[in-house]
Tab-separated table of C-alpha atoms in Angstrom:
chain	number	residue	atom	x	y	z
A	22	UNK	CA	45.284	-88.258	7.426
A	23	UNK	CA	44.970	-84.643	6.900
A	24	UNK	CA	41.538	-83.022	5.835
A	25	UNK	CA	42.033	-82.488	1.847
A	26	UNK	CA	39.391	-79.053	0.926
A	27	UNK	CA	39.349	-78.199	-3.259
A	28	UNK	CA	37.525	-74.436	-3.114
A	29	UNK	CA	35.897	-73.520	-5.853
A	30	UNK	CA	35.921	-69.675	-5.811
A	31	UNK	CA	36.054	-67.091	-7.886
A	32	UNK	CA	37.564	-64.268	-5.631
A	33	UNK	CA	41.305	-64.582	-4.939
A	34	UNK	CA	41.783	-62.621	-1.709
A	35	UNK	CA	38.418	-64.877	-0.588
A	36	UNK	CA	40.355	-68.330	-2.000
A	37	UNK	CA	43.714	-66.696	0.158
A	38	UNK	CA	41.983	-65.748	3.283
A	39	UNK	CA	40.055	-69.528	3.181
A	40	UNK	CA	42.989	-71.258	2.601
A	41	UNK	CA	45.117	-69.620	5.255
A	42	UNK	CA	41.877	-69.777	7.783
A	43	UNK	CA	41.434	-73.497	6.574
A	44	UNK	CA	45.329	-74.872	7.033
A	45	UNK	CA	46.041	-72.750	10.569
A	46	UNK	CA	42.670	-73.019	12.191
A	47	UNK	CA	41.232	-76.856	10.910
A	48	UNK	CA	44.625	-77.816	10.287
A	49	UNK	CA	43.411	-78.640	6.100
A	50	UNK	CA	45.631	-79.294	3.465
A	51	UNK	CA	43.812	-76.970	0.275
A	52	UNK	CA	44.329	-79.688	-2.202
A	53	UNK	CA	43.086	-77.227	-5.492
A	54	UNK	CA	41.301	-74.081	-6.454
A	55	UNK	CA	39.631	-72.920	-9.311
A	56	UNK	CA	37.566	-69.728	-9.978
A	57	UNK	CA	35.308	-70.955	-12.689
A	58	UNK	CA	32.380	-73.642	-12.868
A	59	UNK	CA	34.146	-75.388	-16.277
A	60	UNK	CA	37.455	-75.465	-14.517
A	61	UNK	CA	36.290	-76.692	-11.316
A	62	UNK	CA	34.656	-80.147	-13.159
A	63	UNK	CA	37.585	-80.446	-15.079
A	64	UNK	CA	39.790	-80.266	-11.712
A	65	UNK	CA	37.030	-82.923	-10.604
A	66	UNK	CA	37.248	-85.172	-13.293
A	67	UNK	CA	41.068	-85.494	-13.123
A	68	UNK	CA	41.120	-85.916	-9.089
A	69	UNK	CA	37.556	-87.817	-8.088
A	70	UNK	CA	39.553	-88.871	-4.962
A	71	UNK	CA	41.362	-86.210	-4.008
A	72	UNK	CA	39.641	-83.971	-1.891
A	73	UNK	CA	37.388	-84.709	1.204
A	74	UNK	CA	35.198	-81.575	1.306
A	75	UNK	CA	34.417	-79.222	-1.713
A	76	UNK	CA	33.888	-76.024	-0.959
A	77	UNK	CA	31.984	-74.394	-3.437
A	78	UNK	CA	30.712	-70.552	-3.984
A	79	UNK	CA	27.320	-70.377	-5.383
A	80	UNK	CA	27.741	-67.286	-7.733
A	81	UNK	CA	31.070	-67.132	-10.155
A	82	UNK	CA	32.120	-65.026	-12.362
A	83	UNK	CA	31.739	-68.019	-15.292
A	84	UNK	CA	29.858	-70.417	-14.805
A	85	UNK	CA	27.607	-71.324	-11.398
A	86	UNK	CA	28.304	-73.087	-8.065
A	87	UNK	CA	24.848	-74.916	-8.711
A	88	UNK	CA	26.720	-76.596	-12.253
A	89	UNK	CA	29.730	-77.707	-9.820
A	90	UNK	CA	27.967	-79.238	-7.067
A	91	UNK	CA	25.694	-81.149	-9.732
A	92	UNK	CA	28.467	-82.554	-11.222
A	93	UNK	CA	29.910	-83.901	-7.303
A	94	UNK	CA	26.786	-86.280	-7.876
A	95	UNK	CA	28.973	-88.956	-8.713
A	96	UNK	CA	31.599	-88.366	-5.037
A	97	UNK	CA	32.414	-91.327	-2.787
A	98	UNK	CA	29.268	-91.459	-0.142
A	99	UNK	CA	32.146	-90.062	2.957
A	100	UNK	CA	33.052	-87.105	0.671
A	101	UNK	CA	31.217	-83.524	1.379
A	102	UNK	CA	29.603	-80.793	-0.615
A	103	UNK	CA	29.566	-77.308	1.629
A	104	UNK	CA	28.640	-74.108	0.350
A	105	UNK	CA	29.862	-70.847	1.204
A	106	UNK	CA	27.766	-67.614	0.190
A	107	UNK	CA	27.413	-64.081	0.753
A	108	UNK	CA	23.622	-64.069	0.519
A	109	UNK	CA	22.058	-64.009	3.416
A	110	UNK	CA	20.803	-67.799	4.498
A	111	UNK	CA	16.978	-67.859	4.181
A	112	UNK	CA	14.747	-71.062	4.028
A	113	UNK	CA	14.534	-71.115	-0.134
A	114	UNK	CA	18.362	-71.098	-0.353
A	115	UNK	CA	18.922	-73.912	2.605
A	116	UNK	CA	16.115	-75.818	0.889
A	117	UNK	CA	17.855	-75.716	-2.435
A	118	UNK	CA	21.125	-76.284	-1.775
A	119	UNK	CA	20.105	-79.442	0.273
A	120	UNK	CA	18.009	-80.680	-2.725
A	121	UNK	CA	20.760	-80.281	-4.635
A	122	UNK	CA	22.900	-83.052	-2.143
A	123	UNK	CA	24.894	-80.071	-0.327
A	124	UNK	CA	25.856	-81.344	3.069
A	125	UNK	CA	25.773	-77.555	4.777
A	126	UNK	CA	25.687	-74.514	4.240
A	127	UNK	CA	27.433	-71.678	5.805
A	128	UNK	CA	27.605	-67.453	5.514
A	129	UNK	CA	31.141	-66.195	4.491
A	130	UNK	CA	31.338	-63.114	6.474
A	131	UNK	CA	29.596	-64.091	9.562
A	132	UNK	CA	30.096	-68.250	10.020
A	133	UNK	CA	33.800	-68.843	8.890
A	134	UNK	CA	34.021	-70.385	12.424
A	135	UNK	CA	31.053	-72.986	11.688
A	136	UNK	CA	32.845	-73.851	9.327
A	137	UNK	CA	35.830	-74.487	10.767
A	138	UNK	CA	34.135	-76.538	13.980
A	139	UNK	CA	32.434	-78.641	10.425
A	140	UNK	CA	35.755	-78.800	9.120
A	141	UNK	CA	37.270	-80.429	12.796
A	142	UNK	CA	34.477	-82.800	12.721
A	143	UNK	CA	35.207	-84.257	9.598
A	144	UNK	CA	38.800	-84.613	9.637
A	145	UNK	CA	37.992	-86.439	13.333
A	146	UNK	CA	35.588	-88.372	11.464
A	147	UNK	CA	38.390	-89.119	8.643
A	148	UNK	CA	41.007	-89.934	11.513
A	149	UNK	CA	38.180	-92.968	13.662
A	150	UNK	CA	37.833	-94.524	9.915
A	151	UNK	CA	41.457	-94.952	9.724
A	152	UNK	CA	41.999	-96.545	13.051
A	153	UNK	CA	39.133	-98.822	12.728
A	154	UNK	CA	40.283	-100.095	9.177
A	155	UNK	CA	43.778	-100.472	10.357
A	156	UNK	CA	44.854	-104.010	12.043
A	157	UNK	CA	45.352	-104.577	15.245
């Protein structure tokens, strides 16, 4: 099973450069986008089991990252919250995001490859639950 990533972004040549980075490099299948925080949670509410990892930008243009990944409250326990930012990581914003249920956190411009070994890991992660769970 492929890796299924919904970004929620409100920059289009950052949602094209993510998606192309995402399906060559971790091999992802970029289920849905959406550039605003109201039309991310509706995208949510009519796929709760679509996507495997949300990525999610903290700062949109309508609406806030913060709104989307409180509304993910509700996600299967295997599904992930990650959150990409251009502000620089400090202690106050890891401790946030975590207390918000994010799963990791990781700089646009300088940790796109973090991501993408996160990315590996969970889709080898996906891959061990579906041979264990399938018979003999």
């Amino acid at each position: 099973m492929t890796l299924r990533v919904f970004i929620v972004e409100d920059s289009a040549a950052q949602c094209a450069y993510l998606t192309q980075i995402l399906t060559v490099e971790a091999k992802a299948l970029v289920v849905g986008v959406e550039p605003t925080e109201s039309q991310a949670v509706a995208w949510l509410d009519l796929h709760p089991d679509a996507w495997d990892i949300a990525l999610v930008d903290l700062f949109l243009s309508e609406g806030t990252g913060v709104g989307v990944i409180g509304h993910c409250q509700k996600r299967r326990p295997e599904q992930r919250i990650v959150v990409m930012t251009n502000h620089a990581r400090n202690d106050h914003l890891l401790h946030h995001c975590k207390r918000l249920g994010v799963d990791a956190v990781f700089h646009k411009a300088t940790e796109l490859d973090k991501l993408i070994v996160y990315c590996n890991s969970m889709a080898d992660t996906i891959k061990r639950g579906l041979k264990a769970a399938s018979p003999g």
